[in-house]
XYZ file of C-alpha atoms in Angstrom:
571
model
C -24.105 -21.907 15.071
C -23.220 -20.750 11.581
C -21.247 -17.507 11.435
C -20.520 -15.699 8.166
C -17.380 -13.700 7.409
C -18.182 -11.025 4.798
C -14.928 -9.908 3.153
C -16.156 -6.943 1.107
C -14.613 -4.160 -0.982
C -16.173 -0.836 0.066
C -15.520 2.505 -1.630
C -14.567 5.448 0.561
C -17.510 7.824 0.827
C -19.886 5.703 -1.285
C -22.428 5.259 1.481
C -25.229 4.088 -0.793
C -23.042 1.627 -2.661
C -21.545 0.305 0.566
C -25.028 -0.030 2.078
C -26.266 -2.064 -0.884
C -23.217 -4.327 -0.704
C -23.594 -4.901 3.050
C -27.301 -5.654 2.739
C -26.710 -7.994 -0.204
C -23.990 -9.962 1.611
C -26.174 -10.124 4.741
C -29.030 -11.661 2.781
C -26.646 -14.138 1.140
C -25.366 -15.165 4.558
C -28.903 -15.558 5.913
C -29.928 -17.734 2.957
C -26.960 -19.982 3.728
C -28.160 -20.470 7.282
C -25.947 -17.998 9.132
C -27.181 -16.539 12.421
C -24.429 -13.905 12.549
C -22.582 -12.105 9.753
C -19.443 -10.050 10.398
C -18.216 -7.192 8.192
C -14.906 -5.263 8.260
C -13.891 -2.170 10.196
C -15.326 1.139 8.892
C -17.087 -0.712 6.068
C -19.997 1.731 5.988
C -17.733 4.708 5.313
C -14.871 2.878 3.598
C -11.314 3.042 4.938
C -9.505 5.349 5.249
C -12.059 8.194 5.019
C -9.460 10.754 6.176
C -10.840 14.300 6.482
C -14.304 13.258 5.358
C -14.599 12.518 9.068
C -14.307 16.251 9.775
C -17.469 16.958 7.776
C -20.618 16.968 9.956
C -22.771 16.179 6.902
C -20.750 13.031 6.244
C -21.085 11.795 9.819
C -24.837 12.466 9.746
C -25.134 10.532 6.489
C -23.173 7.609 7.989
C -25.537 7.489 10.985
C -28.602 7.415 8.713
C -26.974 4.745 6.546
C -26.354 2.480 9.552
C -29.999 2.872 10.619
C -31.128 2.000 7.085
C -28.921 -1.086 6.982
C -30.415 -2.255 10.286
C -33.890 -2.052 8.744
C -32.944 -3.723 5.444
C -31.006 -6.788 6.648
C -32.968 -9.860 7.818
C -34.386 -9.036 11.257
C -33.466 -12.476 12.628
C -29.834 -12.084 11.590
C -27.138 -10.591 13.781
C -24.905 -8.182 11.854
C -21.572 -6.814 13.076
C -20.159 -3.925 11.056
C -17.801 -0.978 11.439
C -18.601 2.736 11.274
C -17.590 6.062 12.807
C -20.012 7.257 15.490
C -20.262 10.501 17.429
C -18.719 10.988 20.840
C -21.635 12.441 22.817
C -19.409 13.537 25.705
C -18.059 17.087 25.133
C -14.484 16.023 25.953
C -11.891 14.578 23.585
C -12.205 13.909 19.875
C -15.647 14.135 18.335
C -15.793 10.562 16.997
C -15.262 6.945 17.953
C -14.243 4.138 15.615
C -16.958 1.626 16.433
C -18.094 -1.946 15.856
C -21.881 -2.129 15.912
C -24.109 -5.174 16.422
C -27.428 -4.893 14.592
C -30.459 -7.082 15.183
C -34.200 -6.689 14.840
C -33.928 -3.398 12.959
C -31.764 -1.558 15.509
C -28.312 -1.280 17.093
C -28.244 -3.622 20.087
C -24.589 -3.285 21.125
C -21.486 -1.288 20.273
C -17.758 -1.655 20.902
C -15.314 1.250 20.629
C -11.787 0.930 19.285
C -9.249 1.415 22.054
C -5.848 1.462 20.366
C -5.638 4.126 17.672
C -2.664 3.691 15.331
C -0.971 6.971 14.481
C 2.139 5.888 12.604
C 3.159 4.975 9.072
C -0.009 5.244 6.910
C -2.358 5.473 9.913
C -3.627 8.722 11.392
C -6.525 7.647 13.585
C -5.822 9.811 16.607
C -6.340 12.791 14.305
C -10.049 11.921 14.263
C -11.014 9.442 16.961
C -11.186 9.323 20.738
C -9.819 6.075 22.234
C -12.589 3.974 23.723
C -12.602 2.980 27.406
C -12.226 -0.689 28.449
C -14.930 -2.605 26.605
C -17.306 -5.238 27.967
C -17.813 -8.660 26.441
C -20.951 -8.875 24.272
C -23.301 -11.719 25.152
C -25.411 -12.620 22.139
C -27.642 -15.712 21.924
C -25.652 -17.292 24.719
C -22.310 -16.652 23.011
C -19.824 -14.462 24.880
C -17.985 -12.521 22.157
C -14.723 -10.663 22.706
C -15.368 -8.135 19.942
C -12.573 -5.688 19.150
C -11.253 -3.628 16.248
C -8.057 -4.066 14.195
C -5.176 -2.501 16.196
C -6.679 -3.756 19.464
C -5.154 -7.183 18.789
C -1.690 -5.912 17.819
C -0.345 -5.158 21.303
C -0.403 -8.728 22.525
C 3.063 -10.137 21.792
C 4.715 -10.717 25.166
C 8.097 -11.368 23.542
C 8.158 -7.977 21.738
C 10.945 -5.703 23.102
C 8.700 -2.639 22.868
C 4.963 -2.070 23.102
C 3.350 1.023 21.632
C 0.450 1.033 24.113
C 0.192 0.411 27.835
C -3.143 -1.404 27.446
C -3.932 -4.873 26.160
C -7.584 -5.146 25.052
C -7.169 -8.843 24.225
C -6.155 -9.826 27.739
C -8.846 -7.585 29.251
C -11.560 -9.241 27.168
C -10.265 -12.733 27.921
C -10.253 -11.990 31.647
C -14.032 -11.453 31.490
C -14.562 -14.983 30.156
C -15.291 -15.404 26.452
C -16.245 -18.102 23.965
C -14.934 -16.397 20.853
C -12.689 -13.525 19.773
C -13.960 -11.422 16.849
C -11.708 -8.828 15.220
C -12.968 -6.545 12.456
C -10.181 -4.857 10.514
C -9.166 -2.514 7.731
C -5.578 -3.753 7.706
C -3.560 -2.752 4.620
C -1.501 -5.281 2.732
C 2.267 -5.374 2.722
C 4.567 -8.224 1.776
C 4.711 -10.733 4.623
C 1.528 -9.481 6.292
C -0.232 -12.859 6.069
C 2.407 -14.565 8.186
C 2.536 -11.644 10.598
C -1.205 -11.823 11.223
C -1.032 -15.583 11.615
C 1.683 -15.300 14.257
C -0.325 -12.747 16.257
C -3.630 -14.616 16.114
C -2.129 -18.049 16.716
C -0.430 -16.706 19.845
C -3.708 -15.234 21.129
C -5.560 -18.508 20.565
C -2.910 -20.630 22.281
C -2.716 -18.239 25.233
C -6.444 -18.043 25.872
C -7.749 -21.314 24.389
C -10.643 -19.877 22.393
C -11.295 -19.603 18.634
C -10.671 -16.371 16.765
C -12.527 -14.797 13.824
C -10.693 -12.145 11.798
C -12.590 -10.188 9.113
C -10.606 -7.753 6.991
C -11.496 -5.328 4.233
C -10.425 -6.162 0.682
C -9.807 -3.762 -2.212
C -7.681 -0.707 -2.868
C -8.309 2.909 -1.909
C -5.779 5.295 -3.500
C -2.334 4.134 -2.251
C -3.536 1.481 0.182
C -4.290 -2.070 -0.898
C -6.278 -4.386 1.374
C -5.823 -8.105 0.818
C -8.693 -9.435 2.899
C -7.081 -12.570 4.331
C -10.137 -13.075 6.587
C -9.974 -16.305 8.555
C -11.107 -18.510 11.423
C -8.561 -19.907 13.878
C -9.201 -22.880 16.178
C -8.445 -22.644 19.915
C -5.036 -24.230 19.274
C -4.200 -21.479 16.775
C -4.505 -23.532 13.583
C -6.359 -21.926 10.673
C -9.673 -23.618 9.894
C -10.935 -21.358 7.101
C -9.308 -18.560 5.107
C -10.841 -16.338 2.452
C -9.049 -15.929 -0.873
C -6.729 -12.931 -0.970
C -7.453 -9.823 -3.067
C -11.103 -10.644 -3.829
C -14.462 -10.413 -2.139
C -15.710 -13.534 -0.384
C -18.341 -14.855 1.986
C -17.127 -17.617 4.324
C -19.518 -19.679 6.427
C -18.130 -21.221 9.598
C -20.229 -23.889 11.270
C -18.985 -23.980 14.844
C -20.184 -27.582 15.216
C -18.652 -28.925 11.994
C -15.229 -30.493 11.628
C -12.789 -28.481 9.507
C -9.452 -29.836 8.392
C -6.663 -27.325 9.045
C -6.154 -24.832 6.229
C -2.684 -25.266 4.742
C -2.605 -23.247 1.496
C 0.301 -20.805 1.259
C 0.713 -18.105 -1.358
C 4.135 -17.199 -2.755
C 5.347 -13.669 -2.063
C 5.665 -12.859 -5.779
C 2.061 -14.007 -6.325
C 0.931 -11.641 -3.571
C 2.926 -8.778 -5.080
C 1.479 -9.359 -8.547
C -2.123 -9.688 -7.391
C -1.865 -6.681 -5.078
C -0.671 -4.419 -7.896
C -3.363 -5.709 -10.251
C -6.031 -4.973 -7.649
C -4.511 -1.547 -6.982
C -4.712 -0.574 -10.656
C -8.215 -1.989 -11.101
C -9.747 -0.279 -8.076
C -8.031 3.074 -8.708
C -9.358 3.025 -12.272
C -12.932 1.957 -11.550
C -13.467 3.621 -8.178
C -12.429 7.055 -9.457
C -14.798 6.563 -12.386
C -13.077 9.321 -14.371
C -11.292 7.434 -17.145
C -12.009 5.486 -20.330
C -8.665 3.712 -20.621
C -5.114 3.757 -19.263
C -2.109 4.945 -21.241
C 1.603 4.516 -20.629
C 4.877 5.037 -22.401
C 6.484 1.834 -23.684
C 10.231 2.340 -23.795
C 11.151 -1.245 -24.531
C 12.444 -1.463 -20.966
C 11.519 -3.705 -18.072
C 9.511 -1.224 -15.963
C 7.044 -0.150 -18.629
C 6.692 -3.758 -19.791
C 5.718 -4.956 -16.324
C 3.305 -2.064 -15.740
C 1.679 -2.756 -19.105
C 1.232 -6.446 -18.319
C -0.224 -5.620 -14.894
C -2.639 -3.118 -16.442
C -3.852 -5.715 -18.933
C -4.380 -8.201 -16.101
C -6.348 -5.549 -14.207
C -8.451 -4.028 -16.970
C -8.183 -6.170 -20.092
C -6.245 -5.311 -23.275
C -9.104 -3.250 -24.669
C -8.563 -0.607 -21.986
C -4.764 -0.274 -22.315
C -2.910 2.005 -24.742
C 0.871 1.842 -25.148
C 2.933 4.577 -26.773
C 6.534 4.296 -27.955
C 8.226 7.708 -28.216
C 11.663 7.125 -29.711
C 14.369 9.764 -29.858
C 17.608 9.656 -31.844
C 19.172 7.772 -28.916
C 16.524 5.040 -28.821
C 17.825 1.801 -30.232
C 15.819 0.054 -32.976
C 15.687 -2.962 -30.664
C 13.855 -0.938 -27.992
C 11.113 0.056 -30.435
C 10.883 -3.528 -31.686
C 10.606 -4.827 -28.110
C 7.848 -2.319 -27.288
C 5.924 -3.343 -30.415
C 6.363 -7.035 -29.638
C 5.115 -6.517 -26.084
C 2.035 -4.695 -27.359
C 1.316 -7.489 -29.821
C 1.779 -10.147 -27.155
C -0.692 -8.367 -24.862
C -3.140 -7.365 -27.606
C -3.230 -3.677 -26.687
C -3.536 -0.547 -28.830
C -0.060 0.681 -29.772
C 1.242 3.950 -31.215
C 4.702 5.131 -32.234
C 5.140 8.896 -31.835
C 8.739 10.039 -32.483
C 9.666 12.965 -30.229
C 12.618 14.505 -32.087
C 10.603 17.306 -33.767
C 9.531 18.567 -30.328
C 12.986 18.028 -28.803
C 14.641 19.948 -31.647
C 12.113 22.763 -31.270
C 12.944 23.095 -27.575
C 16.677 23.106 -28.272
C 16.270 25.791 -30.939
C 14.102 27.868 -28.605
C 16.686 27.613 -25.801
C 19.726 28.161 -28.022
C 20.026 31.929 -27.308
C 20.095 31.207 -23.548
C 22.108 27.988 -23.560
C 24.518 29.669 -26.022
C 27.457 27.337 -26.714
C 27.347 25.486 -23.399
C 28.066 21.765 -23.685
C 25.124 19.370 -23.577
C 24.398 17.784 -20.209
C 21.473 16.519 -18.147
C 19.358 19.524 -19.170
C 19.189 18.320 -22.775
C 18.667 14.733 -21.638
C 15.708 15.731 -19.504
C 14.054 17.650 -22.323
C 13.481 14.278 -23.967
C 11.816 12.823 -20.877
C 9.660 15.931 -20.459
C 8.561 15.900 -24.103
C 7.438 12.321 -23.555
C 5.555 13.400 -20.440
C 3.802 16.216 -22.326
C 2.882 13.810 -25.123
C 1.327 11.296 -22.768
C -0.532 13.998 -20.836
C -1.950 15.319 -24.121
C -3.345 11.864 -24.883
C -4.664 11.653 -21.338
C -6.489 14.970 -21.657
C -7.855 14.347 -25.149
C -9.175 10.836 -24.602
C -9.796 10.633 -20.817
C -6.940 8.184 -20.320
C -5.399 7.522 -16.926
C -1.639 7.919 -17.309
C 0.267 5.211 -15.474
C 3.710 6.210 -14.249
C 6.270 3.425 -14.606
C 9.135 4.469 -12.288
C 10.213 1.970 -9.648
C 11.145 2.453 -5.984
C 14.886 2.097 -6.565
C 14.955 4.966 -9.064
C 12.594 7.172 -7.075
C 14.625 6.598 -3.924
C 17.822 8.057 -5.359
C 16.219 10.629 -7.682
C 17.071 8.772 -10.901
C 13.891 10.129 -12.474
C 13.031 13.265 -14.450
C 10.640 15.550 -12.636
C 7.716 16.579 -14.889
C 8.815 13.897 -17.337
C 8.680 10.237 -16.404
C 7.137 11.202 -13.055
C 3.966 12.444 -14.803
C 0.827 10.426 -14.257
C -2.194 9.692 -12.151
C -0.937 6.489 -10.517
C 2.611 5.243 -9.888
C 2.230 1.481 -10.134
C 5.782 0.460 -9.187
C 6.526 3.258 -6.729
C 6.958 0.743 -3.890
C 8.596 -2.024 -5.960
C 12.382 -2.278 -6.106
C 14.078 -2.845 -9.460
C 15.126 -6.377 -8.585
C 11.486 -7.124 -7.708
C 10.422 -5.731 -11.087
C 12.549 -8.376 -12.773
C 11.020 -11.049 -10.525
C 7.567 -9.820 -11.497
C 8.444 -10.012 -15.191
C 9.625 -13.610 -14.858
C 6.518 -14.480 -12.827
C 4.225 -12.923 -15.449
C 5.860 -15.009 -18.162
C 5.753 -18.179 -16.068
C 2.111 -17.583 -15.206
C 1.280 -17.180 -18.894
C 3.464 -20.099 -19.955
C 5.122 -17.970 -22.666
C 7.231 -14.868 -23.189
C 4.543 -12.215 -22.743
C 7.375 -9.874 -21.853
C 9.967 -10.415 -24.614
C 13.115 -12.227 -23.570
C 15.372 -9.395 -24.730
C 13.686 -6.966 -22.312
C 14.669 -9.297 -19.490
C 18.284 -9.695 -20.562
C 19.472 -6.324 -21.886
C 21.137 -3.842 -19.475
C 18.629 -1.247 -18.235
C 19.034 2.202 -19.782
C 17.144 5.493 -19.938
C 18.476 5.961 -23.502
C 18.844 9.724 -23.143
C 22.408 9.812 -24.499
C 24.578 7.521 -26.631
C 25.441 4.213 -24.969
C 23.852 5.181 -21.668
C 23.331 2.502 -19.002
C 21.833 2.794 -15.509
C 25.119 1.516 -14.067
C 26.813 4.710 -15.327
C 25.035 6.540 -12.495
C 24.088 3.802 -10.036
C 25.619 0.674 -8.517
C 24.164 -2.627 -9.750
C 20.556 -2.919 -8.626
C 21.381 -6.079 -6.668
C 23.585 -3.877 -4.481
C 21.475 -0.724 -4.541
C 18.263 -2.487 -3.501
C 19.874 -4.120 -0.475
C 21.101 -0.726 0.744
C 17.752 0.942 0.080
C 15.726 -1.775 1.803
C 17.891 -1.631 4.910
C 17.739 2.170 5.077
C 14.101 2.801 4.140
C 12.352 -0.178 5.710
C 14.701 -1.238 8.521
C 15.878 2.328 9.277
C 19.498 1.209 9.459
C 22.303 3.750 9.238
C 25.620 3.652 7.396
C 27.612 1.663 9.955
C 24.884 -0.949 10.385
C 24.492 -1.434 6.634
C 28.246 -1.701 6.062
C 28.593 -4.178 8.918
C 25.737 -6.356 7.652
C 26.616 -6.305 3.947
C 30.321 -5.614 3.648
C 29.627 -2.916 1.052
C 32.003 0.020 0.660
C 31.262 2.675 3.275
C 31.621 5.562 0.835
C 29.109 3.931 -1.511
C 26.575 3.328 1.254
C 26.894 6.882 2.577
C 26.453 8.289 -0.934
C 23.272 6.261 -1.542
C 21.769 7.412 1.744
C 22.588 11.030 0.887
C 20.845 10.617 -2.459
C 17.730 9.265 -0.790
C 17.602 12.202 1.624
C 18.163 14.971 -0.886
C 15.547 13.748 -3.381
C 12.543 14.071 -1.105
C 11.438 17.104 -3.147
C 11.081 14.927 -6.242
C 9.091 12.231 -4.480
C 6.737 14.817 -3.006
C 5.716 15.781 -6.557
C 5.071 12.300 -7.938
C 1.688 10.572 -8.354
C 0.225 8.453 -5.562
C 1.981 5.092 -5.509
C 0.588 1.672 -4.631
C 1.898 0.539 -1.240
C 3.139 -3.051 -1.034
C 5.985 -2.921 1.536
C 6.158 -2.009 5.201
C 7.554 1.455 4.416
C 6.510 3.143 1.197
C 7.252 6.650 0.009
C 4.261 8.959 0.357
C 1.884 9.165 3.306
C 3.784 6.436 5.178
C 7.173 8.213 5.107
C 7.030 11.922 5.862
C 10.281 13.862 5.818
C 10.831 17.606 5.443
C 12.108 18.870 2.108
C 13.888 21.888 3.575
C 16.292 20.619 6.235
C 19.966 20.617 7.157
C 20.160 17.062 8.462
C 22.608 14.596 6.941
C 25.136 12.003 8.088
C 27.866 14.660 8.362
C 25.791 16.421 11.025
C 25.874 13.270 13.153
C 29.655 13.033 12.863
C 30.026 16.710 13.766
C 27.729 16.316 16.769
C 29.755 13.321 17.948
C 33.027 15.250 17.637
C 31.627 18.249 19.488
C 30.254 16.002 22.215
C 33.595 14.248 22.644
C 35.435 17.573 22.762
C 32.998 18.965 25.352
C 33.444 15.876 27.545
C 37.217 16.206 27.268
C 37.083 19.892 28.196
C 34.860 19.142 31.163
C 37.224 16.404 32.291
C 40.200 18.766 32.101
C 38.376 21.440 34.084
C 37.448 18.910 36.742
C 41.064 17.778 36.994
């Protein structure tokens, strides 16, 4: 039997566009001799549809779209696809997350998702009712253990903790199957390819059957989906794997011999291609913009964002703007111009000092003779933000924010200045990774697309004479290690100090900075997610709170004192 894996890029809510894509891929698969074609989770609606699922009109439209797809695909072809369907029982949530098997113009079988992730970026229990234990689907003599995304992620026996008390994989295998099929909308994060491989290889070795995994590709707002669809042999080895970050149609002939798939992508290649896809899909799927615009400071962050935007959209759709102040070095303007020339983009120089001076004169009666401080520095950043937003409004440009995760973590950004924009490209990329990206971009091009001086000069906001980032922050090689351990591994001060040997006072100060700058991050543009724990929808902390590390120490002291008092009373 020939089975097709359709790795497609749906748009959330675009039911007609998604229908046309599904039907087109189904016909392609049929022409190539496939008997069955498999599409990703929720591909009819696009993932994640969020509160569109609360709209009865949307759910009705999805149901009609599924029926139309069933009538438009080849009648002899089996089609597995994902969609939300109504829960007809008046108990529980109103919807199920379903995998539907279409054949002969109708739905012939359905499987309901059992494990509903409600953590990090996922919020499925907000909308869906968990399905009951699901039967194996027998189709043309093939017993298929069909399941949906999270249903395969509770299967690691060695894991110290399991989120669910059910294991759909083992339950399906116990019924006797010939093939596992998982349809997914699994977002990308660095290292996800290997993580999926480990899970699926373990399932195959445990149960001795092949495994098909079909994942969505594309980006929807913050989330990037890499695809990574594949076929695993019963021994766990990968037979076929779709290219990452692009649509693909794979045909697996179950009777043919396939040499094991051995290609491995470098992590920096994944990071680069994920960000390019994130920019491209945000730009085109919103459909609201003519070009993108960004400030070019002559620094590393804006240079990398500019290069990524050109890779995503082409130089004809990218506009760079240098906005020097009296503190900007001539070299920074030269570097920005050289970058623009190297990339072939439109470039403007708009000096900001007339606007900065006007603000200072306006504020003089209030500021009186107070010494200059961060207030005057931030006026410069905010004038730049106003300038870029004016260009955005006038010419329908999407403003790309260039701040990185390291700066956003500790609040080393100017609210309503360099945080302005419609999309924060590097919001989940640490500063040290930005430098790695710059070197990768140059190596990929075989030349200095990003000028060498940008890579070698000390990073600086250039808001006061001689300013360097290290005036306010530890070296990024130190800062990023602390941030990664705190944000992604959830380690506390003692654990970080023990693992790194860094000064305890420094570590505690960095963690305090992260906590107290939540209010800034809450007001920044949506950022592309590329790690296991990004700021935004995947990390939700209150702005108004009294929690900090000192509270823990106080609680410990009070607890010790109470135990001592109790001991004395008992004596």
